[in-house]
Amino acid sequence: MDEVIIVGGGLAGLVAAHEATKRGRRVVLIDQEGPQSLGGQAFWSLGGLFMIDTPEQRRMGIRDSRDLAEVDWMGSAQFDRPEDENPRKCAQAYLDFAAGPMRGYLHDIGLRWFPVVGWAERGGSYANGHGNSVPRFHVTWGTGTGVVAPFVKLAKEAEAEGLLRFAHRHKVTSLEVTNGRASGVKGDILADDDAVRGASTNREVVGQFDFSGESVIITSGGIGGDHDKVRTLWPTDRLGPAPKKMVAGVPDYVDGQMQQAAKDAGAGAINEDRMWHYTEGLENWDPIWPKHGIRILPGPSSMWFDANGDRMEAPCMPGFDTLSTLKRILSTGHEHSWFILTQKIIEKEFALSGSEQNPDLTNATWSGVLKERLGKGATRAVEAFKEHGKDFVVADDFDTLVEGMNKITPDVPVDGAKLKAQIEARDSQLENEFSKDAQIIAIRQARAYRGDKLIRTAKPHAILDPKNGPLIAVRLNILTRKSLGGLHTNVQGQVLRPDGMVFDGLYAAGEVAGFGGGGYHGYNALEGSFLGGCIFSGRAAGMEA
């Protein structure tokens, strides 16, 4: 008998395995995908971590504190349900972790961070409302691969010591319960498949398995690969109608089936209508998984228009308030929106989320970073999308730009005269150092932070001035990504039943548990708190199971 069964080989599962084997527990780590997919979604990420009052922040002149982070987190979470008690407790515990031992814990196993701290999800409304008051997004050297690699190494070492065994291509279909306690899992053994990481794999069943254990930890991820399930849980009353078309930020095996198996066995789930989907999705011109989408990580300067060609108001500006912008886009009855920008903006401000889209950071070489980020042109990945991506229009004059936009979306054409008048009004606000345009004010504030001025924010300039061209328009799609709710747990990672009682022997961590408690983000995420939540909740479950 394996003492601890972990279902899911992503970051949360690897962290849980490390903590459990560190205590001398024997572990079997189960995953329906092959060994090439070890690390799950974290592998594909940019590797950003939400940490508080770090040396990296202090070197950049950022004054941060746990108290300030709590104001930001709680203003963003907006907890308002009786079942938010445990999510709130988990949020407080994560803040303690992020302001305390988190950096040292990760540094000791080999993680290092890019020195410029990013300022993600800035909010843009009230001091006690949603958003980060200061930059907190710590990009790991090596991106998501650099986050995953040390934990994979630790798992391999535990395997060599006889404390851990991998069960790849094992798909759990049911959770076994004996006398009210989780006692094991059953499922199908799938045929081997050497498809590249992230690509669809076969579901040919070649056998069955039945594992027994003293405890089970579920770390199987979210639902973003199953768009029908996303639409079923979509909070229409809060965000508007679910999009008919979405691009996928995760592979198709991120389908929520293990979460359902746990619920079928008696586990409770909460806040399943809370979600985090991005509004700046591109159709990947070189896809790995079905409907593969890539998110633009924008700086603050691109002008953002809805499908009807109306400029979106604050806080619906690039990088400020994701869910407000999502609701605003869907309020038009359409599912896309537009960035309009210049070559100068794209060179300075466009980054693409994902380890494979940032080879300089993924390879962790300063020479590569300097060449990609400070050299001529945008990064190679961005330029490739500009050349090959079906969502991009590049033109030397405004009329040709509008013609290209309407060719992409003939059913929802934009009025060129109306669009041009809005851009001219914005450009006129650059004529002196004062402004009433919220986005111009935000751009100037961003450039007051030397990290943004160095690599993330273009010098303010007129979009319609030909010397700043060519002009660029980018159609933006809704991109599925994270579940903010899930299996209901306490701070120790124990799963609770629907009546609030502990489900003996059952634990959950990572996205399947809303990154802690069944949704420690509440309604809004502050970025870096997804990987951070996997580490935090996986660590808690592995220390207890």
Coordinates of C-alpha atoms in Angstrom, one line a residue:
M1 CA 0.0 0.0 0.0
D2 CA 1.2 3.5 -0.9
E3 CA 0.7 5.8 2.0
V4 CA -0.2 8.9 0.0
I5 CA -1.9 8.9 -3.5
I6 CA -1.5 12.1 -5.4
V7 CA -3.8 12.6 -8.4
G8 CA -2.2 15.1 -10.8
G9 CA 1.4 15.7 -11.8
G10 CA 1.3 19.5 -12.1
L11 CA 3.0 22.0 -9.8
A12 CA 0.7 21.5 -6.8
G13 CA 1.1 17.7 -7.0
L14 CA 4.9 17.9 -7.3
V15 CA 5.0 20.3 -4.3
A16 CA 2.7 18.0 -2.3
A17 CA 4.9 15.0 -3.2
H18 CA 8.0 16.8 -2.1
E19 CA 6.5 17.7 1.3
A20 CA 5.1 14.2 1.8
T21 CA 8.3 12.4 0.9
K22 CA 10.3 14.8 3.0
R23 CA 8.4 13.5 5.9
G24 CA 9.3 9.9 4.9
R25 CA 5.9 9.1 3.5
R26 CA 5.6 6.8 0.5
V27 CA 3.9 8.4 -2.5
V28 CA 2.4 7.3 -5.8
L29 CA 2.0 10.2 -8.2
I30 CA -0.7 9.5 -10.8
D31 CA -1.3 11.5 -14.0
Q32 CA -3.4 10.7 -17.1
E33 CA -0.7 12.1 -19.4
G34 CA 2.8 10.8 -20.1
P35 CA 6.1 11.7 -18.4
Q36 CA 6.7 14.4 -21.1
S37 CA 3.8 16.4 -19.5
L38 CA 5.1 16.3 -15.9
G39 CA 4.6 19.8 -14.4
G40 CA 1.3 20.4 -16.0
Q41 CA 0.2 23.9 -16.8
A42 CA 2.9 25.6 -14.7
F43 CA 5.4 24.5 -17.3
W44 CA 3.7 26.7 -19.9
S45 CA 3.4 29.8 -17.7
L46 CA 5.5 32.9 -17.6
G47 CA 6.6 31.9 -14.1
G48 CA 5.3 34.9 -12.2
L49 CA 5.0 34.7 -8.5
F50 CA 3.1 37.1 -6.2
M51 CA 5.5 37.8 -3.3
I52 CA 5.6 40.6 -0.8
D53 CA 8.4 42.9 0.4
T54 CA 11.2 41.1 -1.4
P55 CA 14.8 42.1 -2.1
E56 CA 13.8 42.4 -5.8
Q57 CA 11.1 44.9 -4.9
R58 CA 13.4 46.9 -2.6
R59 CA 16.1 47.1 -5.2
M60 CA 13.6 48.6 -7.7
G61 CA 12.5 51.2 -5.1
I62 CA 9.2 49.5 -4.3
R63 CA 7.9 49.8 -0.8
D64 CA 5.6 46.9 0.0
S65 CA 4.2 45.3 3.1
R66 CA 1.9 42.5 4.1
D67 CA -0.7 45.1 5.3
L68 CA -0.8 46.8 1.9
A69 CA -1.0 43.5 0.2
E70 CA -3.9 42.5 2.4
V71 CA -5.8 45.7 1.5
D72 CA -5.2 44.9 -2.2
W73 CA -6.1 41.2 -1.9
M74 CA -9.3 41.7 0.1
G75 CA -10.4 44.7 -2.0
S76 CA -10.0 42.4 -5.1
A77 CA -11.5 39.3 -3.5
Q78 CA -14.7 41.0 -2.4
F79 CA -15.7 37.9 -0.3
D80 CA -19.4 38.1 0.1
R81 CA -20.7 34.5 0.7
P82 CA -21.1 32.5 3.9
E83 CA -19.0 29.8 2.3
D84 CA -16.1 32.2 1.9
E85 CA -14.9 31.6 5.5
N86 CA -12.2 29.1 4.5
P87 CA -11.2 30.9 1.3
R88 CA -10.7 34.0 3.4
K89 CA -8.6 32.1 5.9
C90 CA -6.5 30.6 3.1
A91 CA -6.0 34.1 1.6
Q92 CA -4.7 35.3 5.0
A93 CA -2.4 32.3 5.3
Y94 CA -1.1 32.9 1.7
L95 CA -0.3 36.5 2.5
D96 CA 1.6 35.3 5.6
F97 CA 3.5 32.9 3.4
A98 CA 4.2 35.4 0.6
A99 CA 5.4 38.0 3.0
G100 CA 7.4 35.5 5.1
P101 CA 9.0 32.1 4.2
M102 CA 7.9 31.8 0.6
R103 CA 10.9 33.4 -1.1
G104 CA 13.4 31.6 1.1
Y105 CA 11.6 28.3 0.7
L106 CA 11.9 28.6 -3.1
H107 CA 15.3 30.1 -3.2
D108 CA 16.7 27.2 -1.2
I109 CA 15.5 24.7 -3.8
G110 CA 17.0 26.7 -6.6
L111 CA 14.5 29.4 -7.9
R112 CA 15.8 32.8 -8.9
W113 CA 14.0 35.8 -10.2
F114 CA 14.3 38.4 -13.0
P115 CA 15.3 41.7 -11.2
V116 CA 12.6 43.9 -12.7
V117 CA 9.4 43.2 -10.8
G118 CA 6.3 43.4 -13.0
W119 CA 3.2 45.5 -12.2
A120 CA 0.2 43.3 -13.2
E121 CA -3.5 43.9 -12.7
R122 CA -3.3 47.5 -11.5
G123 CA -7.0 47.9 -10.8
G124 CA -7.6 51.5 -11.6
S125 CA -10.5 52.5 -9.4
Y126 CA -10.2 52.9 -5.6
A127 CA -7.4 52.5 -3.1
N128 CA -9.5 49.8 -1.2
G129 CA -10.8 48.2 -4.4
H130 CA -9.4 45.8 -6.9
G131 CA -5.8 45.8 -8.0
N132 CA -2.1 45.8 -7.0
S133 CA -1.0 49.1 -5.5
V134 CA 2.6 48.3 -6.3
P135 CA 4.5 45.9 -8.6
R136 CA 4.5 42.3 -7.1
F137 CA 4.9 40.0 -10.2
H138 CA 8.2 38.2 -9.8
V139 CA 9.1 36.5 -13.0
T140 CA 11.2 33.4 -12.4
W141 CA 14.4 32.9 -14.3
G142 CA 13.5 30.0 -16.6
T143 CA 9.8 31.1 -16.6
G144 CA 7.4 28.3 -15.8
T145 CA 10.0 25.6 -16.6
G146 CA 12.2 27.2 -14.0
V147 CA 9.5 26.9 -11.4
V148 CA 8.7 23.3 -12.2
A149 CA 12.3 22.0 -12.7
P150 CA 13.4 22.0 -9.1
F151 CA 10.3 20.1 -8.0
V152 CA 10.7 17.6 -10.8
K153 CA 14.3 17.1 -9.7
L154 CA 13.2 16.5 -6.1
A155 CA 10.5 14.0 -7.3
K156 CA 13.1 12.1 -9.3
E157 CA 15.4 12.0 -6.2
A158 CA 12.5 10.7 -4.1
E159 CA 11.9 8.0 -6.8
A160 CA 15.5 6.9 -6.6
E161 CA 15.2 6.6 -2.8
G162 CA 12.2 4.4 -3.2
L163 CA 9.8 6.9 -1.6
L164 CA 7.9 7.9 -4.8
R165 CA 6.7 6.1 -7.9
F166 CA 5.1 7.6 -11.0
A167 CA 2.0 6.2 -12.6
H168 CA 1.8 7.9 -15.9
R169 CA -1.1 7.3 -18.4
H170 CA -3.3 6.3 -15.5
K171 CA -6.7 8.1 -15.6
V172 CA -8.6 8.1 -12.3
T173 CA -12.4 7.5 -12.8
S174 CA -13.5 7.0 -9.2
L175 CA -12.5 7.8 -5.7
E176 CA -12.8 4.8 -3.3
V177 CA -14.3 5.4 0.2
T178 CA -14.2 3.0 3.1
N179 CA -16.2 3.7 6.3
G180 CA -16.4 7.3 5.3
R181 CA -12.7 7.7 4.6
A182 CA -10.9 8.1 1.3
S183 CA -9.1 4.9 0.8
G184 CA -7.9 4.8 -2.8
V185 CA -8.6 5.4 -6.4
K186 CA -9.6 3.3 -9.4
G187 CA -9.4 4.0 -13.1
D188 CA -8.2 3.2 -16.6
I189 CA -4.6 2.6 -17.8
L190 CA -4.2 4.4 -21.1
A191 CA -2.1 3.3 -24.0
D192 CA 1.3 5.0 -24.2
D193 CA 1.4 8.2 -26.4
D194 CA 4.6 10.1 -27.3
A195 CA 2.7 13.2 -28.4
V196 CA 4.6 16.4 -27.6
R197 CA 3.8 18.1 -24.3
G198 CA 0.4 19.7 -24.4
A199 CA -0.9 18.0 -27.6
S200 CA -4.0 15.8 -27.5
T201 CA -3.2 12.2 -26.6
N202 CA -5.2 9.0 -27.1
R203 CA -7.8 7.6 -24.7
E204 CA -7.3 4.0 -25.6
V205 CA -7.9 1.9 -22.5
V206 CA -5.5 -1.0 -22.1
G207 CA -6.2 -2.0 -18.6
Q208 CA -7.5 -1.0 -15.2
F209 CA -5.8 -0.1 -11.9
D210 CA -6.9 0.0 -8.2
F211 CA -4.6 1.8 -5.8
S212 CA -5.1 1.9 -2.0
G213 CA -3.6 4.4 0.3
E214 CA -3.9 6.1 3.7
S215 CA -4.8 9.4 2.1
V216 CA -5.5 10.9 -1.3
I217 CA -4.5 14.3 -2.5
I218 CA -6.3 15.7 -5.6
T219 CA -4.2 18.1 -7.6
S220 CA -5.9 17.6 -11.0
G221 CA -6.3 21.2 -12.2
G222 CA -9.2 23.2 -13.5
I223 CA -11.8 23.0 -16.3
G224 CA -10.5 25.5 -18.9
G225 CA -10.0 22.9 -21.6
D226 CA -13.7 22.0 -21.6
H227 CA -15.4 25.0 -23.0
D228 CA -18.9 23.5 -22.7
K229 CA -18.3 23.0 -18.9
V230 CA -17.0 26.6 -18.7
R231 CA -20.2 27.8 -20.4
T232 CA -22.4 25.7 -18.0
L233 CA -20.8 27.3 -15.0
W234 CA -20.5 30.8 -16.5
P235 CA -21.9 33.6 -14.2
T236 CA -24.2 35.2 -16.8
D237 CA -25.8 37.5 -14.2
R238 CA -22.4 38.9 -13.2
L239 CA -20.4 38.9 -16.5
G240 CA -23.0 38.7 -19.2
P241 CA -23.6 35.9 -21.7
A242 CA -20.9 33.2 -22.1
P243 CA -19.0 33.6 -25.3
K244 CA -19.8 31.2 -28.1
K245 CA -16.2 31.4 -29.4
M246 CA -13.2 31.2 -27.0
V247 CA -9.6 30.3 -27.5
A248 CA -8.0 27.8 -25.1
G249 CA -5.3 28.8 -22.7
V250 CA -4.9 25.2 -21.6
P251 CA -4.7 21.8 -23.3
D252 CA -7.9 19.8 -23.7
Y253 CA -7.1 17.4 -20.9
V254 CA -7.7 20.2 -18.4
D255 CA -11.3 19.0 -18.2
G256 CA -12.4 18.9 -14.5
Q257 CA -13.2 15.2 -14.6
M258 CA -11.4 14.3 -11.4
Q259 CA -13.1 17.2 -9.6
Q260 CA -16.4 15.6 -10.6
A261 CA -15.3 12.2 -9.4
A262 CA -14.5 13.7 -6.0
K263 CA -17.9 15.3 -5.9
D264 CA -19.6 12.0 -6.9
A265 CA -17.8 10.4 -3.9
G266 CA -19.2 13.0 -1.5
A267 CA -16.7 16.0 -1.6
G268 CA -18.1 19.5 -1.4
A269 CA -17.4 22.2 -4.0
I270 CA -18.0 26.0 -3.7
N271 CA -17.6 29.1 -5.9
E272 CA -17.6 27.2 -9.1
D273 CA -19.1 30.2 -10.9
R274 CA -16.0 32.3 -10.1
M275 CA -13.6 32.2 -13.0
W276 CA -10.6 34.1 -14.4
H277 CA -10.5 34.3 -18.2
Y278 CA -8.4 36.8 -20.2
T279 CA -9.6 39.3 -22.7
E280 CA -6.4 39.7 -24.7
G281 CA -6.3 36.2 -26.4
L282 CA -4.8 35.5 -29.8
E283 CA -5.4 32.5 -31.9
N284 CA -2.0 30.8 -32.0
W285 CA -0.7 30.6 -35.5
D286 CA 1.4 27.6 -34.5
P287 CA -0.9 25.7 -32.2
I288 CA 0.0 22.8 -29.9
W289 CA -3.4 21.9 -28.5
P290 CA -6.9 22.4 -29.9
K291 CA -8.1 26.1 -30.1
H292 CA -4.7 27.0 -28.7
G293 CA -4.7 30.7 -27.6
I294 CA -1.9 32.9 -26.3
R295 CA -2.4 35.9 -24.1
I296 CA -0.9 39.3 -24.8
L297 CA 0.7 40.8 -21.7
P298 CA 0.2 44.4 -22.7
G299 CA 1.8 47.6 -21.5
P300 CA -0.5 50.5 -20.8
S301 CA -0.4 52.4 -24.1
S302 CA -2.5 50.5 -26.7
M303 CA -5.9 52.1 -27.2
W304 CA -8.7 49.6 -26.5
F305 CA -11.9 49.6 -28.4
D306 CA -14.9 47.3 -28.2
A307 CA -16.3 45.4 -31.2
N308 CA -18.4 48.4 -32.1
G309 CA -15.4 50.7 -32.3
D310 CA -16.1 52.6 -29.0
R311 CA -13.1 53.3 -26.8
M312 CA -13.5 51.5 -23.5
E313 CA -13.4 53.6 -20.4
A314 CA -11.3 53.2 -17.2
P315 CA -10.6 50.8 -15.6
C316 CA -11.0 48.9 -18.9
M317 CA -7.4 49.7 -20.0
P318 CA -4.6 47.3 -20.8
G319 CA -3.3 45.6 -17.7
F320 CA -5.7 47.2 -15.2
D321 CA -8.9 45.2 -14.5
T322 CA -9.5 41.9 -16.2
L323 CA -13.0 41.0 -15.2
S324 CA -14.4 44.6 -15.6
T325 CA -13.0 44.5 -19.1
L326 CA -14.5 41.1 -19.8
K327 CA -17.9 42.3 -18.7
R328 CA -17.6 45.4 -20.7
I329 CA -16.7 43.5 -23.9
L330 CA -19.5 41.1 -23.5
S331 CA -22.0 43.9 -22.9
T332 CA -21.8 44.8 -26.6
G333 CA -23.3 41.4 -27.6
H334 CA -20.0 40.5 -29.3
E335 CA -17.0 38.5 -28.1
H336 CA -14.0 40.4 -29.5
S337 CA -12.4 43.7 -29.0
W338 CA -9.5 45.7 -30.6
F339 CA -6.2 47.1 -29.7
I340 CA -4.9 49.9 -31.9
L341 CA -1.3 50.9 -31.5
T342 CA 2.0 51.7 -33.3
Q343 CA 5.2 49.9 -34.0
K344 CA 6.8 51.9 -31.2
I345 CA 4.3 50.6 -28.8
I346 CA 4.5 47.0 -29.9
E347 CA 8.3 47.0 -29.7
K348 CA 8.3 48.3 -26.1
E349 CA 5.2 46.9 -24.6
F350 CA 4.0 43.7 -26.1
A351 CA 4.9 40.4 -24.3
L352 CA 3.3 37.1 -24.8
S353 CA 2.4 34.8 -21.8
G354 CA 4.1 31.4 -21.8
S355 CA 7.4 29.8 -21.4
E356 CA 7.6 28.9 -25.1
Q357 CA 6.9 32.5 -26.1
N358 CA 9.8 33.9 -24.0
P359 CA 12.9 31.9 -24.9
D360 CA 15.2 34.6 -23.5
L361 CA 13.7 34.3 -20.0
T362 CA 13.1 30.6 -20.3
N363 CA 16.8 30.0 -21.2
A364 CA 17.7 32.4 -18.4
T365 CA 20.5 34.2 -20.3
W366 CA 21.1 37.9 -19.8
S367 CA 22.5 38.2 -23.4
G368 CA 19.2 36.8 -24.7
V369 CA 17.1 39.2 -22.6
L370 CA 19.1 42.3 -23.6
K371 CA 18.9 41.3 -27.3
E372 CA 15.1 40.5 -27.2
R373 CA 13.9 43.2 -24.9
L374 CA 16.2 46.1 -25.8
G375 CA 17.1 45.4 -29.3
K376 CA 15.5 46.7 -32.5
G377 CA 11.9 45.5 -33.1
A378 CA 9.6 43.6 -30.9
T379 CA 10.6 40.2 -29.6
R380 CA 10.8 37.4 -32.1
A381 CA 7.7 35.7 -30.8
V382 CA 5.7 39.0 -31.1
E383 CA 7.0 39.7 -34.6
A384 CA 6.1 36.1 -35.6
F385 CA 2.5 36.7 -34.5
K386 CA 2.5 40.1 -36.3
E387 CA 3.5 38.4 -39.5
H388 CA 1.6 35.1 -39.3
G389 CA -1.3 35.7 -36.8
K390 CA -4.8 36.0 -38.2
D391 CA -5.7 38.6 -35.6
F392 CA -3.2 41.2 -36.7
V393 CA -3.6 44.0 -39.2
V394 CA -0.6 46.1 -40.1
A395 CA -0.9 49.2 -42.3
D396 CA 1.0 52.4 -43.3
D397 CA -2.2 54.5 -43.2
F398 CA -5.3 54.7 -41.2
D399 CA -7.8 54.0 -43.9
T400 CA -6.0 50.8 -44.9
L401 CA -5.9 49.7 -41.2
V402 CA -9.7 50.1 -40.9
E403 CA -10.2 48.2 -44.2
G404 CA -8.1 45.3 -42.8
M405 CA -10.0 45.3 -39.5
N406 CA -13.3 45.1 -41.3
K407 CA -12.0 42.3 -43.5
I408 CA -11.3 40.2 -40.3
T409 CA -14.7 41.0 -38.8
P410 CA -17.1 41.7 -41.7
D411 CA -20.2 41.0 -39.6
V412 CA -19.2 43.7 -37.1
P413 CA -17.5 46.5 -39.1
V414 CA -16.1 49.5 -37.4
D415 CA -16.8 53.1 -38.5
G416 CA -13.4 54.6 -39.5
A417 CA -14.5 58.2 -39.0
K418 CA -15.7 57.5 -35.5
L419 CA -12.6 55.5 -34.7
K420 CA -10.3 58.2 -36.0
A421 CA -12.0 61.0 -34.0
Q422 CA -11.4 59.1 -30.8
I423 CA -7.7 58.5 -31.5
E424 CA -7.3 62.2 -32.5
A425 CA -8.8 63.2 -29.2
R426 CA -6.4 61.0 -27.3
D427 CA -3.4 62.2 -29.3
S428 CA -4.4 65.9 -28.5
Q429 CA -3.9 65.2 -24.8
L430 CA -0.1 64.9 -25.4
E431 CA 0.4 68.5 -26.4
N432 CA 1.2 69.6 -22.8
E433 CA 2.2 67.9 -19.5
F434 CA -1.4 68.0 -18.2
S435 CA -4.2 65.7 -19.2
K436 CA -7.7 64.6 -18.3
D437 CA -7.4 61.3 -20.3
A438 CA -7.2 58.5 -17.8
Q439 CA -5.0 56.4 -20.0
I440 CA -2.5 59.2 -20.7
I441 CA -2.3 59.8 -16.9
A442 CA -1.7 56.0 -16.4
I443 CA 1.0 55.9 -19.0
R444 CA 2.9 58.7 -17.3
Q445 CA 2.5 57.1 -13.9
A446 CA 3.8 53.8 -15.3
R447 CA 6.9 55.5 -16.6
A448 CA 7.6 56.9 -13.1
Y449 CA 8.4 53.3 -12.1
R450 CA 11.9 52.7 -13.6
G451 CA 11.1 49.0 -14.3
D452 CA 8.2 50.0 -16.6
K453 CA 10.1 52.8 -18.1
L454 CA 13.0 50.5 -18.9
I455 CA 11.2 47.6 -20.6
R456 CA 7.4 47.9 -20.4
T457 CA 6.1 51.4 -21.3
A458 CA 6.7 53.3 -24.5
K459 CA 7.3 57.1 -24.4
P460 CA 4.0 58.8 -24.9
H461 CA 3.5 59.6 -28.6
A462 CA 0.7 60.3 -31.1
I463 CA -0.7 57.2 -32.6
L464 CA -1.7 58.8 -35.9
D465 CA 1.7 60.4 -36.5
P466 CA 3.2 58.4 -39.4
K467 CA 6.7 58.6 -37.9
N468 CA 5.6 56.3 -35.1
G469 CA 4.2 53.7 -37.5
P470 CA 3.2 51.5 -39.1
L471 CA -0.2 51.3 -37.4
I472 CA -1.3 48.0 -35.9
A473 CA -4.7 46.7 -35.0
V474 CA -5.1 43.4 -33.1
R475 CA -8.4 41.5 -32.7
L476 CA -8.6 40.2 -29.2
N477 CA -10.5 37.0 -28.2
I478 CA -11.7 35.7 -24.9
L479 CA -9.1 33.1 -23.7
T480 CA -10.1 30.5 -21.1
R481 CA -7.7 30.0 -18.2
K482 CA -8.4 29.5 -14.5
S483 CA -11.1 28.3 -12.2
L484 CA -11.3 30.5 -9.1
G485 CA -13.5 28.0 -7.2
G486 CA -13.4 24.3 -6.6
L487 CA -13.2 21.6 -4.0
H488 CA -13.9 23.1 -0.5
T489 CA -10.9 22.7 1.8
N490 CA -9.6 24.1 5.0
V491 CA -6.2 25.8 5.4
Q492 CA -4.6 22.4 6.0
G493 CA -5.9 21.2 2.6
Q494 CA -8.4 18.8 4.0
V495 CA -11.5 18.4 1.7
L496 CA -14.8 19.2 3.3
R497 CA -18.1 17.5 2.6
P498 CA -21.2 19.6 1.6
D499 CA -22.2 19.9 5.2
G500 CA -18.8 21.3 6.2
M501 CA -17.5 18.3 7.9
V502 CA -14.0 17.0 7.1
F503 CA -13.8 14.3 4.5
D504 CA -11.4 12.0 6.2
G505 CA -8.3 11.0 4.2
L506 CA -9.1 13.4 1.3
Y507 CA -7.0 16.5 0.5
A508 CA -6.9 18.9 -2.5
A509 CA -4.5 21.6 -3.7
G510 CA -4.0 23.8 -6.7
E511 CA -6.6 24.9 -9.1
V512 CA -9.0 22.0 -8.3
A513 CA -9.3 23.6 -4.9
G514 CA -9.6 27.2 -6.1
F515 CA -5.8 27.4 -5.2
G516 CA -6.8 27.1 -1.5
G517 CA -10.0 26.8 0.5
G518 CA -12.2 26.5 -2.6
G519 CA -11.4 29.9 -3.9
Y520 CA -8.9 32.0 -2.1
H521 CA -8.9 34.7 -4.8
G522 CA -12.6 35.5 -4.3
Y523 CA -13.8 37.2 -7.5
N524 CA -10.5 38.6 -8.8
A525 CA -6.9 37.5 -9.1
L526 CA -3.9 39.7 -8.6
E527 CA -1.6 37.6 -10.9
G528 CA 1.3 35.5 -9.7
S529 CA -1.2 34.0 -7.3
F530 CA -1.9 31.0 -9.4
L531 CA 1.5 29.5 -9.3
G532 CA 1.9 30.9 -5.8
G533 CA -1.4 29.2 -4.8
C534 CA -0.3 25.9 -6.2
I535 CA 2.9 26.1 -4.2
F536 CA 1.1 27.3 -1.1
S537 CA -1.7 24.8 -1.1
G538 CA 0.4 21.8 -2.4
R539 CA 2.8 22.5 0.4
A540 CA 0.0 22.5 3.0
A541 CA -1.6 19.3 1.8
G542 CA 1.8 17.5 1.5
M543 CA 2.7 18.5 5.1
E544 CA -0.6 17.1 6.4
A545 CA -1.6 14.0 4.3

